[in-house]
Coordinates of N, CA, C and O and ligand atoms in Angstrom, one line a residue:
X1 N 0.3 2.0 -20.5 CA 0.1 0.8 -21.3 C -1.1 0.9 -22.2 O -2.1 1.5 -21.9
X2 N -0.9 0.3 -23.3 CA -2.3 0.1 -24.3 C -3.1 -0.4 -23.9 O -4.2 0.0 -24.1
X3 N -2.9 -1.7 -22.8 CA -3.7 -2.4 -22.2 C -4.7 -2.1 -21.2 O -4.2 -2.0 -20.0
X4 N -6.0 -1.7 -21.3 CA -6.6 -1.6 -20.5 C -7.9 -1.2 -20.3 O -8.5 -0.4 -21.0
X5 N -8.4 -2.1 -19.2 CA -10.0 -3.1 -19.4 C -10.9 -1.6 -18.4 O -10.7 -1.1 -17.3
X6 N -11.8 -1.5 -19.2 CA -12.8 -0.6 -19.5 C -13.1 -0.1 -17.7 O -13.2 1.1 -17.3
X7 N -13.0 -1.3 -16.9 CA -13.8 -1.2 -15.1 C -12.4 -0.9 -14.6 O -12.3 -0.9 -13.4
X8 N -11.7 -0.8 -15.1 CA -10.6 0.0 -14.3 C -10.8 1.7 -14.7 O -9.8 2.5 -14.8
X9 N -11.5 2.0 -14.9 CA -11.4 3.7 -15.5 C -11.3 4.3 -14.2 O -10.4 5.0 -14.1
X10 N -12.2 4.1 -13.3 CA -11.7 4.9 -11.8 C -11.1 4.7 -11.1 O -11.3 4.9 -9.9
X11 N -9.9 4.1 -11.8 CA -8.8 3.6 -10.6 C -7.7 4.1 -11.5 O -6.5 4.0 -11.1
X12 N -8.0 4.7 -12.9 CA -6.9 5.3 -13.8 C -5.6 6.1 -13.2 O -4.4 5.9 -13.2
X13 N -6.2 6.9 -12.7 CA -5.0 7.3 -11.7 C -4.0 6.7 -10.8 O -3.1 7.3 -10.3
X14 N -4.1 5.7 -10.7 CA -3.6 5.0 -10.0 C -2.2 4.4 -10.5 O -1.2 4.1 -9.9
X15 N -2.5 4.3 -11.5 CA -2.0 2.8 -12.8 C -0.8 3.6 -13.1 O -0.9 4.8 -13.5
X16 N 0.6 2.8 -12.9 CA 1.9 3.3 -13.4 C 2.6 2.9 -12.2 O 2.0 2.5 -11.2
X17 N 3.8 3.0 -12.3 CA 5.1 2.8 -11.4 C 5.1 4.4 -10.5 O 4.9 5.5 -11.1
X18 N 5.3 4.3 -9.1 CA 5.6 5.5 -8.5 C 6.6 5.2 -7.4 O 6.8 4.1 -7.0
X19 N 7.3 6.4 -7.0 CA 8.1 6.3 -6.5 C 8.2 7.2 -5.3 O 7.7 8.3 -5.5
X20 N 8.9 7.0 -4.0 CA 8.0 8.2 -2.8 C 9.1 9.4 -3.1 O 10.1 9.2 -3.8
X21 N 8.8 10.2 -2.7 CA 9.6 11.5 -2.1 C 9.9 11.5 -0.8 O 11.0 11.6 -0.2
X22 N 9.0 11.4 -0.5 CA 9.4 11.5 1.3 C 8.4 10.1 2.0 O 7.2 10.1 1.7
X23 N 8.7 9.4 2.7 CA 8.4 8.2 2.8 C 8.4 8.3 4.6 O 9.5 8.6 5.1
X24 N 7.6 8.2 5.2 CA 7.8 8.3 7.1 C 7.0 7.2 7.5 O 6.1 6.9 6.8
X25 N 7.2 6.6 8.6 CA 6.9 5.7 9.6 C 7.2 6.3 10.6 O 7.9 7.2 10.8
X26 N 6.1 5.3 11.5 CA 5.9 5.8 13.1 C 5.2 4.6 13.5 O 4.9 3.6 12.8
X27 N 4.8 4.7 14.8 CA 3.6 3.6 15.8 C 4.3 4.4 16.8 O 5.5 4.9 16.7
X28 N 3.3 4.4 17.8 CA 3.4 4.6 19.0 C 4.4 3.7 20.1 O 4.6 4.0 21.3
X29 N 4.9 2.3 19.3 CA 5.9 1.6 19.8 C 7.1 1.8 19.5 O 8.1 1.2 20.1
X30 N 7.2 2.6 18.5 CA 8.5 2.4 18.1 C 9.4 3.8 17.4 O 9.0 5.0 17.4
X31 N 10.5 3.4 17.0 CA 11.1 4.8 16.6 C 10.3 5.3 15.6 O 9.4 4.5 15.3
X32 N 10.4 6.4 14.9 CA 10.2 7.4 13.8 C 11.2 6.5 12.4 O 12.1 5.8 12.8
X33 N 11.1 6.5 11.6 CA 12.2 6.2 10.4 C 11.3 6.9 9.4 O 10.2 7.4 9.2
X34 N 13.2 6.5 8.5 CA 12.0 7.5 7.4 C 12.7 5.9 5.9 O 13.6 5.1 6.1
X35 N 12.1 6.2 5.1 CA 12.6 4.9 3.7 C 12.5 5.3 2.1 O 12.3 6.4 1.6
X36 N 12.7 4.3 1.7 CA 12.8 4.8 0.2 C 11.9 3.3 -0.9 O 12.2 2.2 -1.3
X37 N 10.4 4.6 -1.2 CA 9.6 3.1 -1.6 C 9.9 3.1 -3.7 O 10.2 3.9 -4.6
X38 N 9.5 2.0 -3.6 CA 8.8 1.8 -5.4 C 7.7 1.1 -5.3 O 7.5 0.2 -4.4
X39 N 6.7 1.5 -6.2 CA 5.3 0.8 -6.0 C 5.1 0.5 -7.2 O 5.6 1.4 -7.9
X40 N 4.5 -0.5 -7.9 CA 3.6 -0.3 -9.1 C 2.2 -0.9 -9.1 O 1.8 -1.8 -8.3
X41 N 1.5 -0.2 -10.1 CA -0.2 -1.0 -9.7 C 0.0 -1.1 -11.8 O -0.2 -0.3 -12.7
X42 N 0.3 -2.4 -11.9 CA 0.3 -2.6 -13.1 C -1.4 -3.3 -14.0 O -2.3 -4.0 -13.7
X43 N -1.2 -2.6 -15.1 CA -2.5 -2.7 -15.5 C -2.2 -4.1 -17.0 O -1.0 -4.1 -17.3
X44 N -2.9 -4.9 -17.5 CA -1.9 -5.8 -18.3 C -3.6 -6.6 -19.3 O -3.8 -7.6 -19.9
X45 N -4.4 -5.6 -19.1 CA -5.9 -5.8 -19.5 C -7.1 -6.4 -19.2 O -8.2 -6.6 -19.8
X46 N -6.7 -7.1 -17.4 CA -7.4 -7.5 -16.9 C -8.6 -6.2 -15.7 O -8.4 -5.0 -15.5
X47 N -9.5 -6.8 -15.4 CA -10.2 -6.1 -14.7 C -9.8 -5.7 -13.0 O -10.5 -5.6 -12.0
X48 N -8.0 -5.6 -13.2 CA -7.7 -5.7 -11.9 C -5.8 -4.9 -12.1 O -5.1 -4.8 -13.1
X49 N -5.6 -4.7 -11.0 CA -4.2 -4.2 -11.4 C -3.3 -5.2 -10.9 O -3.7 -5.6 -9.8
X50 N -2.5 -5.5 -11.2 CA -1.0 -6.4 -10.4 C -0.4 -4.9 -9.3 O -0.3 -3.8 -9.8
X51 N -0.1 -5.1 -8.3 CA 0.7 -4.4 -7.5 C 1.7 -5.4 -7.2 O 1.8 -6.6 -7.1
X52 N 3.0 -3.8 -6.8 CA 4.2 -4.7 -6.4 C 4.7 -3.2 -5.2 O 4.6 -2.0 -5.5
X53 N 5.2 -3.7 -4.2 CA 5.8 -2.5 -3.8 C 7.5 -2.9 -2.7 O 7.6 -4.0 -2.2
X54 N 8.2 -2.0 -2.6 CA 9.3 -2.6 -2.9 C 9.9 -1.7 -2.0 O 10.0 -0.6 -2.6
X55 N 10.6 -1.4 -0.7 CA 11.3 -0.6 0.4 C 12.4 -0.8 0.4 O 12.9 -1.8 0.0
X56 N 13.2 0.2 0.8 CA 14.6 0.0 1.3 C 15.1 1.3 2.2 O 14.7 2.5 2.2
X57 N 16.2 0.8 3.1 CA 16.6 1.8 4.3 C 17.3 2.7 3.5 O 18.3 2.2 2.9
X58 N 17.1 4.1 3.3 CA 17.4 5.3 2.3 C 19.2 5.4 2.9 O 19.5 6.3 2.2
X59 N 19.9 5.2 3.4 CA 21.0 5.0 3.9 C 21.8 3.8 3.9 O 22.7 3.9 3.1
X60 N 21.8 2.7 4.5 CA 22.2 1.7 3.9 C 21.6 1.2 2.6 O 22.5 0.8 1.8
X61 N 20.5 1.1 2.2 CA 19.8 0.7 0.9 C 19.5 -0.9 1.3 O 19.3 -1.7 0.4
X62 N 19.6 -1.2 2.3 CA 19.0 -2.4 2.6 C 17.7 -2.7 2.4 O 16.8 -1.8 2.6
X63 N 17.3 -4.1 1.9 CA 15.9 -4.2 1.7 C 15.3 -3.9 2.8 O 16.0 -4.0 3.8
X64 N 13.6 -3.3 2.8 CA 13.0 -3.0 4.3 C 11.6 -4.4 3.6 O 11.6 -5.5 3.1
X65 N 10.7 -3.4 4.1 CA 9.4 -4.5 3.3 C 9.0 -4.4 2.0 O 9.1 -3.4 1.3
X66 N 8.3 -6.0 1.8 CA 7.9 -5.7 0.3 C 6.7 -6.5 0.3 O 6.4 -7.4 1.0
X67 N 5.9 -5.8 -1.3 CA 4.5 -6.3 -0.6 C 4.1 -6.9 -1.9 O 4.5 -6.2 -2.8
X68 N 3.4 -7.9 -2.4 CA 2.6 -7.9 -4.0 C 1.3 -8.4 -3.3 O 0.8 -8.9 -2.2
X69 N 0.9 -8.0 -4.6 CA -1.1 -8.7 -4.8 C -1.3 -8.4 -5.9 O -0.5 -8.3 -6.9
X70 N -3.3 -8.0 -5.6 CA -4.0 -7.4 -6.8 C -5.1 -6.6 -5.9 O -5.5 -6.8 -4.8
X71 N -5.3 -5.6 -6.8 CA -6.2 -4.6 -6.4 C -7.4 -5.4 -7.7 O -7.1 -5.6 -8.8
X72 N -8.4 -5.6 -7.3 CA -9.3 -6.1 -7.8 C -10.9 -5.0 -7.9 O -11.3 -4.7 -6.8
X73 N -11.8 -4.5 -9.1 CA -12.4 -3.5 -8.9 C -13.3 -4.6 -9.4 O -13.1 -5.4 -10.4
X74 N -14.6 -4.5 -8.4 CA -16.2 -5.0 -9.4 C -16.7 -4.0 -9.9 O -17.1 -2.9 -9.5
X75 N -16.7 -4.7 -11.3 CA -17.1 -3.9 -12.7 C -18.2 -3.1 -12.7 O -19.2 -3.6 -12.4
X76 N -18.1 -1.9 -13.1 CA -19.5 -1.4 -13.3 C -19.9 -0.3 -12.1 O -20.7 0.7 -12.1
X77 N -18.9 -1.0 -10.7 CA -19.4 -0.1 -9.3 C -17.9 0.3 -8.9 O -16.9 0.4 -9.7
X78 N -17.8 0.5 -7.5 CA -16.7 1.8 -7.3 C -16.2 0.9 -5.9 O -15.9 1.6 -4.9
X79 N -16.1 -0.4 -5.7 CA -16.2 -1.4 -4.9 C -15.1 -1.9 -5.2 O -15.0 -2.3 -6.4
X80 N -13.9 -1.9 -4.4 CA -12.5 -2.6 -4.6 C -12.1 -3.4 -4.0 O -12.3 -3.0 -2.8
X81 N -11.5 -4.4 -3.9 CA -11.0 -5.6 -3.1 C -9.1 -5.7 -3.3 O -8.7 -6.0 -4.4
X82 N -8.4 -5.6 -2.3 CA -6.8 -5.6 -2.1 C -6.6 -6.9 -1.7 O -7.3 -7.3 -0.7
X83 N -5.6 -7.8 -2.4 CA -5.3 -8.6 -1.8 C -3.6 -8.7 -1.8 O -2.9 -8.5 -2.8
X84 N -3.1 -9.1 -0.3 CA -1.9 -8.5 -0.4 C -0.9 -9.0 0.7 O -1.1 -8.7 1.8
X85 N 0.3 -9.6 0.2 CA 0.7 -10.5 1.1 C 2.5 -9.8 1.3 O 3.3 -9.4 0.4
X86 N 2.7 -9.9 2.2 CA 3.5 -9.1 2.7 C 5.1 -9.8 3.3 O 4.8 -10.8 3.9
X87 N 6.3 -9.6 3.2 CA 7.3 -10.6 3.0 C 7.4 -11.1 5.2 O 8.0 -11.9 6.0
X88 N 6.7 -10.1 5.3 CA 7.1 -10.5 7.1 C 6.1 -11.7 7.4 O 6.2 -12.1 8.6
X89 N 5.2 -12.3 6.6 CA 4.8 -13.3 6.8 C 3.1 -13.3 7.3 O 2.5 -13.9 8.2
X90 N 2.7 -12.3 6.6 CA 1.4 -11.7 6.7 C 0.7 -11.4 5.1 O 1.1 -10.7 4.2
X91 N -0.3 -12.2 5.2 CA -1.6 -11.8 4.3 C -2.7 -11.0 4.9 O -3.1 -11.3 6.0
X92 N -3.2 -9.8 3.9 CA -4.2 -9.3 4.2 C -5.2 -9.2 2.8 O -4.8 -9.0 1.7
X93 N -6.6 -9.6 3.4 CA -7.6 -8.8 2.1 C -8.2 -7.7 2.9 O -8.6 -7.7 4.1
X94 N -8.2 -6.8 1.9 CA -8.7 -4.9 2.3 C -10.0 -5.2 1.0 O -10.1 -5.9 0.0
X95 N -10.8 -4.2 1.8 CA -12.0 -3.6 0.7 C -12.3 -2.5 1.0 O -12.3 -2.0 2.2
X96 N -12.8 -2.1 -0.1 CA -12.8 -0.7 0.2 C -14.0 0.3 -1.1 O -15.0 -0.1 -1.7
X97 N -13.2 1.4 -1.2 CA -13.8 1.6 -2.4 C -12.9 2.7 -2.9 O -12.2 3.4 -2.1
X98 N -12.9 3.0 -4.5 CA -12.6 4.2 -4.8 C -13.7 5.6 -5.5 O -14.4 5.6 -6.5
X99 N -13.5 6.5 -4.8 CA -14.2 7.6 -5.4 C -13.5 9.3 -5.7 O -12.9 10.2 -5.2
X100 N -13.9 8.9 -6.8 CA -13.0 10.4 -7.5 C -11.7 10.1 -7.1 O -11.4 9.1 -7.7
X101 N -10.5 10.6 -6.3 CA -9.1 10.7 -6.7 C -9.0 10.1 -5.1 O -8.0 10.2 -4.4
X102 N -10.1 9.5 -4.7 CA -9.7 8.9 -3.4 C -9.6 7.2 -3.2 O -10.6 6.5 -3.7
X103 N -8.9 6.9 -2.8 CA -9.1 4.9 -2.8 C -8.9 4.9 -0.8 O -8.1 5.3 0.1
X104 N -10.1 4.3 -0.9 CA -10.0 3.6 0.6 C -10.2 2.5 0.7 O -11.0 2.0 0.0
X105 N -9.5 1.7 1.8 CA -9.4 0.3 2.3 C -9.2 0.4 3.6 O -8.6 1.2 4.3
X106 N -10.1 -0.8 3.7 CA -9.9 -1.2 5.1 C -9.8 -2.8 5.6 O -10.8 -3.5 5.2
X107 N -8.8 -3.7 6.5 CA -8.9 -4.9 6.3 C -10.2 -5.8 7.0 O -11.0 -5.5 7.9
X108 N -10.1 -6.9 6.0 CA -11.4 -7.8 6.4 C -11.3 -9.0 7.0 O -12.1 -9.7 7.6
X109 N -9.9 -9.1 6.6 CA -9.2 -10.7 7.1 C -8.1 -10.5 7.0 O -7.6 -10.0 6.0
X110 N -7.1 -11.0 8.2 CA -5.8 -10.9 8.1 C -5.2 -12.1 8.8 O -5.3 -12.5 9.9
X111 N -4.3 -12.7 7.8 CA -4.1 -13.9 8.0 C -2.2 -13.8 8.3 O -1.5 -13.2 7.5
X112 N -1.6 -14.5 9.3 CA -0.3 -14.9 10.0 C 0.3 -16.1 9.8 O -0.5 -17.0 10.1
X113 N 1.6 -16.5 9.2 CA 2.5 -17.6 9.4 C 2.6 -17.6 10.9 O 2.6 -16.5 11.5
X114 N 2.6 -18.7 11.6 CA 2.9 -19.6 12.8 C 4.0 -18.5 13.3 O 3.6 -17.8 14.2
X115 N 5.2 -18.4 12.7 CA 6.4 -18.3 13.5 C 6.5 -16.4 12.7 O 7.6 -16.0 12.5
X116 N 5.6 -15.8 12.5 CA 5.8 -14.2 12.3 C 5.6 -13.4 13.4 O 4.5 -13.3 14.0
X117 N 6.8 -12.7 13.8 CA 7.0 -12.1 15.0 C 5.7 -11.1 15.3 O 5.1 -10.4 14.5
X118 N 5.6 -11.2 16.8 CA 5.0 -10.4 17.5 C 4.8 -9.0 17.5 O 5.8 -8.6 17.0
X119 N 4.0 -8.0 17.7 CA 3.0 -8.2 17.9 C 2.0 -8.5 16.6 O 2.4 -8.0 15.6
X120 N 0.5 -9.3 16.3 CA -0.1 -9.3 15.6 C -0.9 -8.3 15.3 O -1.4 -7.6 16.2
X121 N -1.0 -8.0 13.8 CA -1.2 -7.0 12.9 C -2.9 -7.5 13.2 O -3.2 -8.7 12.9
X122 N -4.0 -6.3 13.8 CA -5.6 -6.6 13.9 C -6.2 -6.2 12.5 O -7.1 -6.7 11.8
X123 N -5.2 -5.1 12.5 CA -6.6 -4.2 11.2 C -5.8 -3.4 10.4 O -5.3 -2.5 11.1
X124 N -5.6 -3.2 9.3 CA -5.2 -2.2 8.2 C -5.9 -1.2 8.0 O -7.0 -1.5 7.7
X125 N -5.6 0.4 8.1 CA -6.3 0.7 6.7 C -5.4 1.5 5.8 O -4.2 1.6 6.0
X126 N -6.0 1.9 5.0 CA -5.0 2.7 3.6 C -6.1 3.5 3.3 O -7.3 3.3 3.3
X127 N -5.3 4.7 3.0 CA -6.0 5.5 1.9 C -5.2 6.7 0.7 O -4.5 7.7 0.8
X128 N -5.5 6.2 -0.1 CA -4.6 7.0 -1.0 C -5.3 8.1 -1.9 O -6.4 7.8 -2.3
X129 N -4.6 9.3 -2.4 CA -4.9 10.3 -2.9 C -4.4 11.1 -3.7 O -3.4 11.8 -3.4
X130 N -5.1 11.0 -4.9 CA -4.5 11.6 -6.2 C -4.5 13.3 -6.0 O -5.6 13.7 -5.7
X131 N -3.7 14.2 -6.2 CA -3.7 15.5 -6.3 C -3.3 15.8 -7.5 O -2.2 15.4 -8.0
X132 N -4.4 16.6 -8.3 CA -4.7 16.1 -10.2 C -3.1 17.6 -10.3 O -2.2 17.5 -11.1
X133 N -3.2 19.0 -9.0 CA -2.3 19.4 -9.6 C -0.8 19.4 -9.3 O 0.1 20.2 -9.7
X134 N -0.8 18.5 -8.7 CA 0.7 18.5 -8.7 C 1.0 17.0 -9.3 O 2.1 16.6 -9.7
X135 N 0.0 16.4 -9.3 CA -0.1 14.9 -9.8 C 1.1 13.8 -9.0 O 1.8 12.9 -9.5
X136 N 0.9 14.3 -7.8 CA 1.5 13.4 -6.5 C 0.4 12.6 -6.0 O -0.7 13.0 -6.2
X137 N 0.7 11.7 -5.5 CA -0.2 10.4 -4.9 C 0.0 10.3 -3.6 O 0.9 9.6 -3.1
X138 N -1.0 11.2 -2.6 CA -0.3 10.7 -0.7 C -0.8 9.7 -0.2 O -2.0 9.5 -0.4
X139 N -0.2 8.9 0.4 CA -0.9 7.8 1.2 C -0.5 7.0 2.6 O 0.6 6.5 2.9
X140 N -1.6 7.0 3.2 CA -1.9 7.0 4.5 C -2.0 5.7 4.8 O -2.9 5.0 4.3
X141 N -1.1 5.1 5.9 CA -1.5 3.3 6.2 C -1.5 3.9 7.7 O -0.9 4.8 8.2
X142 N -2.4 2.8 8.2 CA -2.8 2.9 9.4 C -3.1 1.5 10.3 O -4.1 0.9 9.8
X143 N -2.7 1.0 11.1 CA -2.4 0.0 11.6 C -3.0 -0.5 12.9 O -2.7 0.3 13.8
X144 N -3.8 -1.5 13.6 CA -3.9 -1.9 14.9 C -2.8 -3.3 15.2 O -2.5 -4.2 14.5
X145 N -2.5 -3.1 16.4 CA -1.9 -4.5 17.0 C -2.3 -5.2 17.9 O -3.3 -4.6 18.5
X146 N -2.1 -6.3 18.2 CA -2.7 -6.9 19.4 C -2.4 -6.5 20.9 O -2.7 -7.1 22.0
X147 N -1.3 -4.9 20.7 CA -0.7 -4.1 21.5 C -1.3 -2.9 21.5 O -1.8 -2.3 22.5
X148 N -1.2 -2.3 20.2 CA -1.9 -1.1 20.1 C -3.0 -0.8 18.8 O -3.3 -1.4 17.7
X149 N -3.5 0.4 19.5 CA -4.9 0.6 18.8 C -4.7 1.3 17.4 O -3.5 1.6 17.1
X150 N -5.6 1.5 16.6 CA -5.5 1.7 15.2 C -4.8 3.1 15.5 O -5.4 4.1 16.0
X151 N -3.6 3.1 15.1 CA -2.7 4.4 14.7 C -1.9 4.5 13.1 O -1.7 3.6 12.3
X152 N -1.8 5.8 12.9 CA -1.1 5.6 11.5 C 0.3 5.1 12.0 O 0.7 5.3 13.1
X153 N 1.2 4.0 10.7 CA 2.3 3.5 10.7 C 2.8 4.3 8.9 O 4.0 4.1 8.6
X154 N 2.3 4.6 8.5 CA 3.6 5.1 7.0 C 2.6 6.0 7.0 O 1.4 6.0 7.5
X155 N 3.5 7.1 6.4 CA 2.9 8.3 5.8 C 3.6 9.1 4.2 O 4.5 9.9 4.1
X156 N 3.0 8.6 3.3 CA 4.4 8.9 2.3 C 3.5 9.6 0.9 O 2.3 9.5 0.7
X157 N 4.5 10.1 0.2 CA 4.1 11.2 -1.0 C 4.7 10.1 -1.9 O 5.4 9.2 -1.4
X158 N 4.3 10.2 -3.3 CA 5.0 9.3 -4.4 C 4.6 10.4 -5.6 O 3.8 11.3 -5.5
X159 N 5.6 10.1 -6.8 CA 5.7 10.7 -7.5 C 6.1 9.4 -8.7 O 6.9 8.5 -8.8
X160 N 4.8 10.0 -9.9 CA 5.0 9.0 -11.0 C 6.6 8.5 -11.6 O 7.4 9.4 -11.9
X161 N 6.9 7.5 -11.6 CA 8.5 7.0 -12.3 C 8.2 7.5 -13.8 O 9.1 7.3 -14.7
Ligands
HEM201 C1 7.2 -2.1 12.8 C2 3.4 -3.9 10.5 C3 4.6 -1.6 6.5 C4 8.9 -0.6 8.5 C5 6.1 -2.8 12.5 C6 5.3 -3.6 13.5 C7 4.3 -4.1 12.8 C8 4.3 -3.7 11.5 C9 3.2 -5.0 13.4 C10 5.7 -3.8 15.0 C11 5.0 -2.8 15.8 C12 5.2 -3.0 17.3 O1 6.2 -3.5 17.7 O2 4.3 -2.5 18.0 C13 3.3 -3.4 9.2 C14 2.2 -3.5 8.3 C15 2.6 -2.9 7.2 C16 3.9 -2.3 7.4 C17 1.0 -4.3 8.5 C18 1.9 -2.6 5.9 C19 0.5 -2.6 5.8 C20 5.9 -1.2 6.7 C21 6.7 -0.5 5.6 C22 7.9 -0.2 6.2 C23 7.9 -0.7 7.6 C24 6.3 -0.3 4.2 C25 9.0 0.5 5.5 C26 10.1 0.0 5.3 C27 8.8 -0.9 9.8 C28 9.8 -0.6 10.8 C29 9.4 -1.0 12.0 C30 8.0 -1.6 11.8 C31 11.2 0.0 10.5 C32 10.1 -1.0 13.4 C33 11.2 -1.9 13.5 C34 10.7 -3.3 13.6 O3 10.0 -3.7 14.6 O4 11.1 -4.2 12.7 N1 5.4 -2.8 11.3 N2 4.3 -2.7 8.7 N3 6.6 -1.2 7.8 N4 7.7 -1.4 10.5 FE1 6.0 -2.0 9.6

């Protein structure tokens, strides 16, 4: 895009539509699966990106989860703020930071609808990583419950659209 505000420069990598290659889930509760994502972290000249990300079961093609927000960068430093609301009936804000080809988050508040199934989601984190040579993006989510302790839940490669 033409559009784009100067304090997003270290999150440049990031900015564009991607799409997984190989996409895996796990928890310690539950089966293994594997899915089929679309993400975008859209840039539109603000000092923040629009995200959208978008699942489906790689075999039926049924919707799985989907997520929007904003990835929000304070200007000037390497300090990022995720805000990000999720269709199972869960909001989170993550902060974190990004450095060089790495973005980390971790959640600060995580907020539940009344009637969103069990168990409750304690803690997020993410971390995602630019590899400049193959110019794949991996990224790591990692999850606690009010059942189990912070384990990874997605494990997935993306590849620019
Ligand atoms: C299960 C949260 C992203 C697919 C779960 C569970 C939780 C959860 C709390 C239940 C775990 C348990 O019973 O102990 C989250 C959070 C996510 C996320 C916080 C993002 C930060 C995703 C994504 C997919 C996905 C992107 C991909 C399609 C599943 C599946 C299950 C599951 C298939 C097992 C079946 C089920 O219980 O519905 N997730 N999830 N999740 N998640 Fe996620």
């Amino acid at each position: 895009s033409q559009k784009f505000h100067p304090a997003l420069e270290p999150l440049k990598w990031l900015v564009g539509k991607w799409k997984s290659i190989k996409a895996e889930g796990q928890f310690p509760t539950i089966k293994p699966f594997t899915y089929i994502e679309e993400l975008e972290f859209e840039s539109v000249g603000q000092p923040l990106l629009n995200y959208q990300s978008r699942t489906w079961h790689p075999v039926t093609k049924n919707p799985m989860h989907f997520e929007s927000g904003f990835l929000r960068i304070d200007p000037g430093t390497s300090n990022v703020a995720f805000m990000v609301s999720h269709n199972f009936g869960l909001v989170s804000l993550e902060e974190g930071n990004v450095i060089g080809n790495t973005l980390n988050l971790k959640s600060k508040s995580i907020n539940r609808m009344i009637f969103a199934k069990e168990p409750a989601v304690t803690e997020i984190t993410r971390s995602y990583v630019f590899c400049p040579d193959s110019k794949r993006i991996s990224v790591v989510v990692s999850m606690a419950t009010s059942n189990t302790e912070l384990h990874e839940h997605l494990i997935v490669e993306y590849e620019k659209v």
